[in-house]
mmCIF file of N, CA and C in Angstrom:
data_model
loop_
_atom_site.group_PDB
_atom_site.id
_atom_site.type_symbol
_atom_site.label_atom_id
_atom_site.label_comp_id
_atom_site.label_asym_id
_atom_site.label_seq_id
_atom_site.Cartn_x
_atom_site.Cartn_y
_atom_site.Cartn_z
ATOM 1 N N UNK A 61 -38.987 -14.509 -78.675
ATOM 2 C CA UNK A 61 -39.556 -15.433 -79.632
ATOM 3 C C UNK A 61 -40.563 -16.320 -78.917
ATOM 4 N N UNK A 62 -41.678 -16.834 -79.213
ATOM 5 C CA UNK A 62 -42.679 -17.422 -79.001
ATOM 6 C C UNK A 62 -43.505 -18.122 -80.161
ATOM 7 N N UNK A 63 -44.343 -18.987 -79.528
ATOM 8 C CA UNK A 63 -45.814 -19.530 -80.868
ATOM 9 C C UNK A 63 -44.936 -20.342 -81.450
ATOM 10 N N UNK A 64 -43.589 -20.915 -80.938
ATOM 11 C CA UNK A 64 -43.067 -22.129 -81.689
ATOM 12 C C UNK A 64 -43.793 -23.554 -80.744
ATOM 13 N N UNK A 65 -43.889 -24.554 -81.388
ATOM 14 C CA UNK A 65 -44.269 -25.634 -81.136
ATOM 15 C C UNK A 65 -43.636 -27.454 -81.487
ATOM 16 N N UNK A 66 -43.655 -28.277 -80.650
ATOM 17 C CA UNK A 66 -43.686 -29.173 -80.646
ATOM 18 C C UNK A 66 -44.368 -30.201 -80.733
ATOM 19 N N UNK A 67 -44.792 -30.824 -82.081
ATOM 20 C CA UNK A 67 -46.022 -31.628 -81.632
ATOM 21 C C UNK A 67 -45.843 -33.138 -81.957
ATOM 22 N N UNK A 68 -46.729 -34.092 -81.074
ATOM 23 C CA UNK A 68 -46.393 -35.574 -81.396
ATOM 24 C C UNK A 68 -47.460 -36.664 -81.730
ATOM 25 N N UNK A 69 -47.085 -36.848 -82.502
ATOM 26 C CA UNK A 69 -48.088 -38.471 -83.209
ATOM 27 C C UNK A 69 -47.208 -39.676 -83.377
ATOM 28 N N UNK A 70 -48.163 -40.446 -83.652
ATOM 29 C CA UNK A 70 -47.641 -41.982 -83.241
ATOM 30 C C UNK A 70 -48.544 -42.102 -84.981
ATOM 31 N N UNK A 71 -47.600 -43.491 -85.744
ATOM 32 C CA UNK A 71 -48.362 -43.808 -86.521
ATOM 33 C C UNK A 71 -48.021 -45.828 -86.612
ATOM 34 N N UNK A 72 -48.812 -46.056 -87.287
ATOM 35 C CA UNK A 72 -48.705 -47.620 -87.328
ATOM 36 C C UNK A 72 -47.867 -48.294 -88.054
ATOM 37 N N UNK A 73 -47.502 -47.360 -89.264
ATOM 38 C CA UNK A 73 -46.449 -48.170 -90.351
ATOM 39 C C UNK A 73 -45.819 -47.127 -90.731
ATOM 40 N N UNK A 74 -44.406 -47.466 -91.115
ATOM 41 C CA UNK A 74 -43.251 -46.316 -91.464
ATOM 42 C C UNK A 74 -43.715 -45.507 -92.483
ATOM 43 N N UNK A 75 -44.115 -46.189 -93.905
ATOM 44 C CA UNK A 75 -44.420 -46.073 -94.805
ATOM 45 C C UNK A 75 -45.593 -44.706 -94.710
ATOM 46 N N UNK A 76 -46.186 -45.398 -93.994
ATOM 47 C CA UNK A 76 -47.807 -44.088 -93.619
ATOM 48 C C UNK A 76 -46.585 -42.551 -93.184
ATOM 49 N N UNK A 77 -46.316 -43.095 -91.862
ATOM 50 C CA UNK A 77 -45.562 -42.040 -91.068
ATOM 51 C C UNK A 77 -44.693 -40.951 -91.972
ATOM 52 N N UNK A 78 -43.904 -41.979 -92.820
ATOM 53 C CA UNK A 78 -42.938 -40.799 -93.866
ATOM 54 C C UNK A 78 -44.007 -40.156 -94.635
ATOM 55 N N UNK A 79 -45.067 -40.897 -95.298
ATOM 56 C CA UNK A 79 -45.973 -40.187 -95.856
ATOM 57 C C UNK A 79 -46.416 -38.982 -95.512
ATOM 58 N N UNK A 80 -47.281 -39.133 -94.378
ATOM 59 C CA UNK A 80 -46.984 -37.700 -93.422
ATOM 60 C C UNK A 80 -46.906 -36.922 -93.138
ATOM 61 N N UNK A 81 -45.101 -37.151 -92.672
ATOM 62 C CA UNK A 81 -44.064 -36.021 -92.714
ATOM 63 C C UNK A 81 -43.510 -35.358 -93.650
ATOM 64 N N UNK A 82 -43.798 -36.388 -94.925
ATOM 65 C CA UNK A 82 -43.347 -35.221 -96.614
ATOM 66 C C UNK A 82 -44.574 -34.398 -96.575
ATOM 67 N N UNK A 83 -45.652 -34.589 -96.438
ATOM 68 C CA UNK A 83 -47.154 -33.883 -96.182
ATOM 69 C C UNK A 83 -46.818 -32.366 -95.864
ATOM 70 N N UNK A 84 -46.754 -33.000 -94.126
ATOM 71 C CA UNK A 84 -46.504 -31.423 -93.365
ATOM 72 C C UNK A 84 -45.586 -30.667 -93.731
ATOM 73 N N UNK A 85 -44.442 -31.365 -94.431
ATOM 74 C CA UNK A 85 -43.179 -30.505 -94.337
ATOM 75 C C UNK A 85 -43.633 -29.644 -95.959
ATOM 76 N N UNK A 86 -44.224 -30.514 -96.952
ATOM 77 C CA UNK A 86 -44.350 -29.986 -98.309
ATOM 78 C C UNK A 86 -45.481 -29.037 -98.155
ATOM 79 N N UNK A 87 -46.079 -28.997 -97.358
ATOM 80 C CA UNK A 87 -47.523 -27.937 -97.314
ATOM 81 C C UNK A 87 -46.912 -27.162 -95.922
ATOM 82 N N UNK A 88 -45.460 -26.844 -95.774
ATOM 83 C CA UNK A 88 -45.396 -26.044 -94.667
ATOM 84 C C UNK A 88 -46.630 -25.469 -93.429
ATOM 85 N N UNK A 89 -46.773 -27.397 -93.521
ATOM 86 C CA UNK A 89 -47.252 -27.204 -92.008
ATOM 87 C C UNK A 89 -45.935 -27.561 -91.014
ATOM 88 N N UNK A 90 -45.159 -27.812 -91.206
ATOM 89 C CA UNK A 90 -43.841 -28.281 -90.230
ATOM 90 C C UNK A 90 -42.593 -27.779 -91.100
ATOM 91 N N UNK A 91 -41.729 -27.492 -90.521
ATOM 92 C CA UNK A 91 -39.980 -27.208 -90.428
ATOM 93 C C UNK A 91 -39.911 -28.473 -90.477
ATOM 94 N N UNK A 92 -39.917 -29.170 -90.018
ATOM 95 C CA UNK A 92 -39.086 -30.399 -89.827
ATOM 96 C C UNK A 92 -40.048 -31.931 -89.043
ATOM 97 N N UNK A 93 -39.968 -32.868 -89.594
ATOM 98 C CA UNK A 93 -40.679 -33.824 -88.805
ATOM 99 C C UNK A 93 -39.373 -34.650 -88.323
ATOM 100 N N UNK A 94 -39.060 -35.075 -87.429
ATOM 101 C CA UNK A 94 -38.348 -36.660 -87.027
ATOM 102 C C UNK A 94 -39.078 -37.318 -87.223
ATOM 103 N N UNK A 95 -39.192 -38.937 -87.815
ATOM 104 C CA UNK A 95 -40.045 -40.153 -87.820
ATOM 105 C C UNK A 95 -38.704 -41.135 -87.394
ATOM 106 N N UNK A 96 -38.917 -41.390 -85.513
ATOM 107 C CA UNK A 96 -38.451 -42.212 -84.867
ATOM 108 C C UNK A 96 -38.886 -43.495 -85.379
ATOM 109 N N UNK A 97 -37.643 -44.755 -84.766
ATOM 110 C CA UNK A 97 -37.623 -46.221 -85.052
ATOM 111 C C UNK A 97 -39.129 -46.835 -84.337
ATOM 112 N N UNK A 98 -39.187 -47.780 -84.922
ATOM 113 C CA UNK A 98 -40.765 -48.702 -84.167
ATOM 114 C C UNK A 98 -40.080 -48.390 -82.855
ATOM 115 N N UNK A 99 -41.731 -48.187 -82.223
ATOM 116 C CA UNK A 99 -41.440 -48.994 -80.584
ATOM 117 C C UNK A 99 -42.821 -49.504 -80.390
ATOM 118 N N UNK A 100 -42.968 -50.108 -79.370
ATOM 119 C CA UNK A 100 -43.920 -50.595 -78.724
ATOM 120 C C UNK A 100 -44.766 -49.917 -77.827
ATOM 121 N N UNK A 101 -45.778 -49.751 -78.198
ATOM 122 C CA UNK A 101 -46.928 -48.986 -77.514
ATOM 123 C C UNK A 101 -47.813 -49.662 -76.448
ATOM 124 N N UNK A 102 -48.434 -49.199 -75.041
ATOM 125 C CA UNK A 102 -49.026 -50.587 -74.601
ATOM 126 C C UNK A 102 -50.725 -49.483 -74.314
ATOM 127 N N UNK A 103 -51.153 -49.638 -74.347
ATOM 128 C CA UNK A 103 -52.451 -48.760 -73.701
ATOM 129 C C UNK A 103 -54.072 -49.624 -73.722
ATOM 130 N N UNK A 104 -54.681 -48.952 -73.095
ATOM 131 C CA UNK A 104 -55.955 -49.365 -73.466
ATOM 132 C C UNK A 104 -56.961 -48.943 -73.835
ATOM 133 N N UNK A 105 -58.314 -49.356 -75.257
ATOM 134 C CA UNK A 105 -58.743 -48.709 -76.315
ATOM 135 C C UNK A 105 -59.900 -49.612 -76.098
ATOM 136 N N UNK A 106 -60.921 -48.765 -75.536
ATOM 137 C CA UNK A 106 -62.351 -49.209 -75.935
ATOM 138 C C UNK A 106 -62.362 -50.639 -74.561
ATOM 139 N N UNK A 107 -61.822 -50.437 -73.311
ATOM 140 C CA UNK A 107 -61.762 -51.413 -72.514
ATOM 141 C C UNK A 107 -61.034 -52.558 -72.717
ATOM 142 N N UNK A 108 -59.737 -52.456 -73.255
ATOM 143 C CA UNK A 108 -59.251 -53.546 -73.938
ATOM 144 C C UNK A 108 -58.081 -53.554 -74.205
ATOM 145 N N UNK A 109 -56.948 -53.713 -73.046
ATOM 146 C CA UNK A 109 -55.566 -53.743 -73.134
ATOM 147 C C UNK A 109 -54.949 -54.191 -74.428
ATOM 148 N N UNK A 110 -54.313 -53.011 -74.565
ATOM 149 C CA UNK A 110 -53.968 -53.481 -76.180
ATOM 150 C C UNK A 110 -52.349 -53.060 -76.569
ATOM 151 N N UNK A 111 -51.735 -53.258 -77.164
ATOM 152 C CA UNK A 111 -50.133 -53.421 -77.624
ATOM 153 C C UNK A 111 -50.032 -53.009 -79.128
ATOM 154 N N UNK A 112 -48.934 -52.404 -79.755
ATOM 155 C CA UNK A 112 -48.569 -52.398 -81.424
ATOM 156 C C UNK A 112 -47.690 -51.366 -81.215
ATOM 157 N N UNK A 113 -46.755 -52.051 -82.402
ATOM 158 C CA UNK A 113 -45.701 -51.168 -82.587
ATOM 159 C C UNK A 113 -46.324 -49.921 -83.701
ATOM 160 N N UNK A 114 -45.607 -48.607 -83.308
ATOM 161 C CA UNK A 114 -45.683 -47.527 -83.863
ATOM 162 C C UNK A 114 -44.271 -46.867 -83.934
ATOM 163 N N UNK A 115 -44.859 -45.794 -85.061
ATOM 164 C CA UNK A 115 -43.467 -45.147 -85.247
ATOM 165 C C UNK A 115 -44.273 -43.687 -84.471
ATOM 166 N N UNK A 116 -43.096 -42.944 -83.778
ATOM 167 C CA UNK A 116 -43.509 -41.787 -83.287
ATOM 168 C C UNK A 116 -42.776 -40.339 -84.077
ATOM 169 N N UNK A 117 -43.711 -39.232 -84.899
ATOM 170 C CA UNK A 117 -42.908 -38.110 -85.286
ATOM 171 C C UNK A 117 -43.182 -37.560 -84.405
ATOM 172 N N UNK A 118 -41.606 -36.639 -84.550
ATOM 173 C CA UNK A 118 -41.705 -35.241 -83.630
ATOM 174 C C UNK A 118 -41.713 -34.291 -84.710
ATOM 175 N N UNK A 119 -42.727 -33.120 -84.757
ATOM 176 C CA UNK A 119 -42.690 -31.870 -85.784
ATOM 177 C C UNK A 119 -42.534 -31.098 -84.912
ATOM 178 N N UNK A 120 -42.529 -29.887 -85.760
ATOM 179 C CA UNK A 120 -41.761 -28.908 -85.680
ATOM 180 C C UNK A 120 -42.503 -28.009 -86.385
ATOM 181 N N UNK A 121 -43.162 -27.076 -85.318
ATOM 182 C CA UNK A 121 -44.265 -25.848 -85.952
ATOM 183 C C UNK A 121 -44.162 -24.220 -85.345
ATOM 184 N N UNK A 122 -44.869 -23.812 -86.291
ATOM 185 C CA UNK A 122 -45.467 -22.589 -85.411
ATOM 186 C C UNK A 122 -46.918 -22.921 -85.005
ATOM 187 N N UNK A 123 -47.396 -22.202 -83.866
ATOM 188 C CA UNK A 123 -48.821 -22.017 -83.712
ATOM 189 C C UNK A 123 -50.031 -21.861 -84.254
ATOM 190 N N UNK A 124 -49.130 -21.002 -85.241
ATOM 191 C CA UNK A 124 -50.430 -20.127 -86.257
ATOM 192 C C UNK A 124 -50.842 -20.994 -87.357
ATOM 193 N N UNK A 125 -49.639 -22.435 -87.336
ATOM 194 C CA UNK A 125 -49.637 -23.435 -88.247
ATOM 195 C C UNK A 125 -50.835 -24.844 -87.977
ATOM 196 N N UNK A 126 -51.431 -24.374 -86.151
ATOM 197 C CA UNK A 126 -51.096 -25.907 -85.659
ATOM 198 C C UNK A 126 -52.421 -26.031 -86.206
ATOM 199 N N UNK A 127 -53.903 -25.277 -86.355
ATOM 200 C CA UNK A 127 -55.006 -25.948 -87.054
ATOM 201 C C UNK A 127 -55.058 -26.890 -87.807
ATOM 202 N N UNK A 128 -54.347 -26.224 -88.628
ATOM 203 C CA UNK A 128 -53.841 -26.494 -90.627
ATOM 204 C C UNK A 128 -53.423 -28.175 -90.487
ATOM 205 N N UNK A 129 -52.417 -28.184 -89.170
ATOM 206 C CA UNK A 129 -51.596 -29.499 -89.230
ATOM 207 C C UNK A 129 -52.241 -30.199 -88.250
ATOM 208 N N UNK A 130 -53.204 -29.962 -87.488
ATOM 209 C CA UNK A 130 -54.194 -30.897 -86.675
ATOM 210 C C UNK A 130 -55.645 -31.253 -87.896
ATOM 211 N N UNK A 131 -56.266 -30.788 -88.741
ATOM 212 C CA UNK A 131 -56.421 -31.465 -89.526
ATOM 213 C C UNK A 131 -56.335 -32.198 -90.542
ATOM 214 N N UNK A 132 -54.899 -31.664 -91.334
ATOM 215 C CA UNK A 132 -54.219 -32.210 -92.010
ATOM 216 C C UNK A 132 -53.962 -34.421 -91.315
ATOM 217 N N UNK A 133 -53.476 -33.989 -90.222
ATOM 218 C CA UNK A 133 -53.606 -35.174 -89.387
ATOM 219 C C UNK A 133 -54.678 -36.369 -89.470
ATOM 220 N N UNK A 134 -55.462 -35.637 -88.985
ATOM 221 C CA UNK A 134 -57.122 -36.335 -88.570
ATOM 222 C C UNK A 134 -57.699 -36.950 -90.194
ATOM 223 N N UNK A 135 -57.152 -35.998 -90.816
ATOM 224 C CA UNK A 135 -57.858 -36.486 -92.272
ATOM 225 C C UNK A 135 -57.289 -37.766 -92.921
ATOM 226 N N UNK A 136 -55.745 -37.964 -92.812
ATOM 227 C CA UNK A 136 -55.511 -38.862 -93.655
ATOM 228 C C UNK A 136 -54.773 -40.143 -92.538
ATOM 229 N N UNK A 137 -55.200 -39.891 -91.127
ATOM 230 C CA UNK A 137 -54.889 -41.019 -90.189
ATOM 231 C C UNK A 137 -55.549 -42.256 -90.366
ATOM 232 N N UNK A 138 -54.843 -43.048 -90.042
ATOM 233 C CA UNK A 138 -55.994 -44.525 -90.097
ATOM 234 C C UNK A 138 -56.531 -44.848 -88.277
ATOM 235 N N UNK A 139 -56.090 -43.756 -87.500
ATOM 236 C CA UNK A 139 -56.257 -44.458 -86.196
ATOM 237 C C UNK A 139 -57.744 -43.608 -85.833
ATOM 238 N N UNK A 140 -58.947 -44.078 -85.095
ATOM 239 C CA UNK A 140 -60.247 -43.431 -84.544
ATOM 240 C C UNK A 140 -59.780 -41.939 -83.827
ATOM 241 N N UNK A 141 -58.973 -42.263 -83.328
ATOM 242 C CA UNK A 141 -58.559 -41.176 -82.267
ATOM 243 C C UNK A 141 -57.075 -41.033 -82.299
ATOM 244 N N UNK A 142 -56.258 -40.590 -83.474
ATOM 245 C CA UNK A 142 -54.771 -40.571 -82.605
ATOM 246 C C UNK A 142 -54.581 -39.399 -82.045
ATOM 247 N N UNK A 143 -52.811 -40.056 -81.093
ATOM 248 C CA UNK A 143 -52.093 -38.976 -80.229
ATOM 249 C C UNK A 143 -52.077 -37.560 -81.434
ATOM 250 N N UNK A 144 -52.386 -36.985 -80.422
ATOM 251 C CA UNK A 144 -51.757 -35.315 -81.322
ATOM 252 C C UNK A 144 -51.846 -34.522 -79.793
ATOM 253 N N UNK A 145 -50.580 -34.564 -79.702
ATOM 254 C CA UNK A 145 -49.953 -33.775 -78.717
ATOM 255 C C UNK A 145 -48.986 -32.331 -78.727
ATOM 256 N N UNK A 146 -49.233 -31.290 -78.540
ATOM 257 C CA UNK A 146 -48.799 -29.852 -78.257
ATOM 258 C C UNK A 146 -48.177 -29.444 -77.609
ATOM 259 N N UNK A 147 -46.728 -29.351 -77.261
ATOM 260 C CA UNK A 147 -45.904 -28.678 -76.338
ATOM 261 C C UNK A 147 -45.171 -26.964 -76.689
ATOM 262 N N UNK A 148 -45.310 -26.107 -76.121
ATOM 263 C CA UNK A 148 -44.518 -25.007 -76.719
ATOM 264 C C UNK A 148 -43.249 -25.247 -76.515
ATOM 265 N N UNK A 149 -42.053 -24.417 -77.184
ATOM 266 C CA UNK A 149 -40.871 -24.825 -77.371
ATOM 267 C C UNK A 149 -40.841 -23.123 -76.793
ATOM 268 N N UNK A 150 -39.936 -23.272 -75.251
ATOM 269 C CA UNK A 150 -40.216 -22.004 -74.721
ATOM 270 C C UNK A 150 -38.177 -21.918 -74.924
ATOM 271 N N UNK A 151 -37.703 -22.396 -75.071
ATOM 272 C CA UNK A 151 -36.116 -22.167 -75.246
ATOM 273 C C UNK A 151 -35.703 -22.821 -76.717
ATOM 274 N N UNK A 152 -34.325 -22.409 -77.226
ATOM 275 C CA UNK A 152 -33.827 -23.430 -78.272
ATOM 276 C C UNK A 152 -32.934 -22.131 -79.089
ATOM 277 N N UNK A 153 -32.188 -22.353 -79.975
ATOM 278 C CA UNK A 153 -31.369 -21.837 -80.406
ATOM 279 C C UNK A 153 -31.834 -21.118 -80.941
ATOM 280 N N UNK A 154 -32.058 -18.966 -81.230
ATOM 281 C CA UNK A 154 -32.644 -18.505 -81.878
ATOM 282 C C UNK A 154 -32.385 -18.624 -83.468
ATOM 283 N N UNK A 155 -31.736 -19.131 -83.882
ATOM 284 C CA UNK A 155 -31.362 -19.117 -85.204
ATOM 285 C C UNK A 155 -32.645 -20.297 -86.126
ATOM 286 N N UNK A 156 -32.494 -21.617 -84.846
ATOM 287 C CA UNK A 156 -33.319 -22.559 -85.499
ATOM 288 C C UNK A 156 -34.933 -22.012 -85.212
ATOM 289 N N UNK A 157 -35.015 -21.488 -84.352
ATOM 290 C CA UNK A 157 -36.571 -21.058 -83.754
ATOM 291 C C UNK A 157 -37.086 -19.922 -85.029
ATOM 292 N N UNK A 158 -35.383 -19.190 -85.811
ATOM 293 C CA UNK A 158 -36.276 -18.558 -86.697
ATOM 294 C C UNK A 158 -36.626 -19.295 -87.718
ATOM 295 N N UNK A 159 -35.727 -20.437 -88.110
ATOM 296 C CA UNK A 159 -36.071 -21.334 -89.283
ATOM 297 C C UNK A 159 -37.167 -21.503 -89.118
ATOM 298 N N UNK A 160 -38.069 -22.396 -88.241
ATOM 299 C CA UNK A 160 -38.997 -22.892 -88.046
ATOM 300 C C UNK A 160 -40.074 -21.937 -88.589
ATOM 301 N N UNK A 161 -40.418 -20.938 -87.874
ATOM 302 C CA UNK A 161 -41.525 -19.510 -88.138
ATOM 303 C C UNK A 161 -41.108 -19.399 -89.832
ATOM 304 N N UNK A 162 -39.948 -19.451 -90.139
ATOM 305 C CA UNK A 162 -39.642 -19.068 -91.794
ATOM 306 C C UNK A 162 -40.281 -20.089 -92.673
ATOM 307 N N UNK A 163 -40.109 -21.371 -92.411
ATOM 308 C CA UNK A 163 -40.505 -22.822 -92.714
ATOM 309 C C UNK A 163 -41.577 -22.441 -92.741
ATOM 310 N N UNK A 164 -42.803 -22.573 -91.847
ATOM 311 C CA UNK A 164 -44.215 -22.550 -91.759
ATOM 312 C C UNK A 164 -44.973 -21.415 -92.036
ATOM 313 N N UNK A 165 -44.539 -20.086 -92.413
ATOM 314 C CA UNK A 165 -45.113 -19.064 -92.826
ATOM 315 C C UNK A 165 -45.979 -19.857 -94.072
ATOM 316 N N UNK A 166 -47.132 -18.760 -93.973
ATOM 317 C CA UNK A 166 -48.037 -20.027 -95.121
ATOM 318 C C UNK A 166 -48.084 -18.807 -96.444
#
């Protein structure tokens, strides 16, 4: 099994974030989103140490999904540039790894 994925965004308000994640999950771009508790973010943007709490999802994709759900993203974000981060999911229980591919078939 392969072409499963992990991917991560940060958003500014819960409200946005669940928004989202009913998004990806209802347009099977994602199996599954987590939308983690606030935390505190610290980085710097445009030369300019900067702080805010965000909520961070973890989804849950296939590959063949991740276009679809990298613009899906970009389109209805409020941030210039957010995180959208890509990890493959090279282990995990084959049962859930097939959900996932079943989930996101388009």
């Amino acid at each position: 099994m392969h072409g499963h994925l992990l991917v991560l965004t940060t958003y500014p308000d819960r409200e946005g974030a669940e928004q989202l994640a009913t998004k990806l999950v209802q347009n099977s771009l994602a199996a599954c989103v987590n939308v983690l508790p606030a935390m505190r973010s610290f980085y710097v943007w445009k030369g300019q140490p900067t702080a805010g709490d965000e909520y961070l999802l973890l989804i849950k994709t296939h590959e063949n999904r991740y276009e679809a759900l990298e613009k899906t993203i970009l389109a209805i974000h409020p941030y210039e540039l957010p995180e959208i981060i890509a990890t493959p999911i090279t282990q995990g229980l084959s049962g859930y790894l097939n959900w996932i591919e079943s989930s996101t078939s388009p």
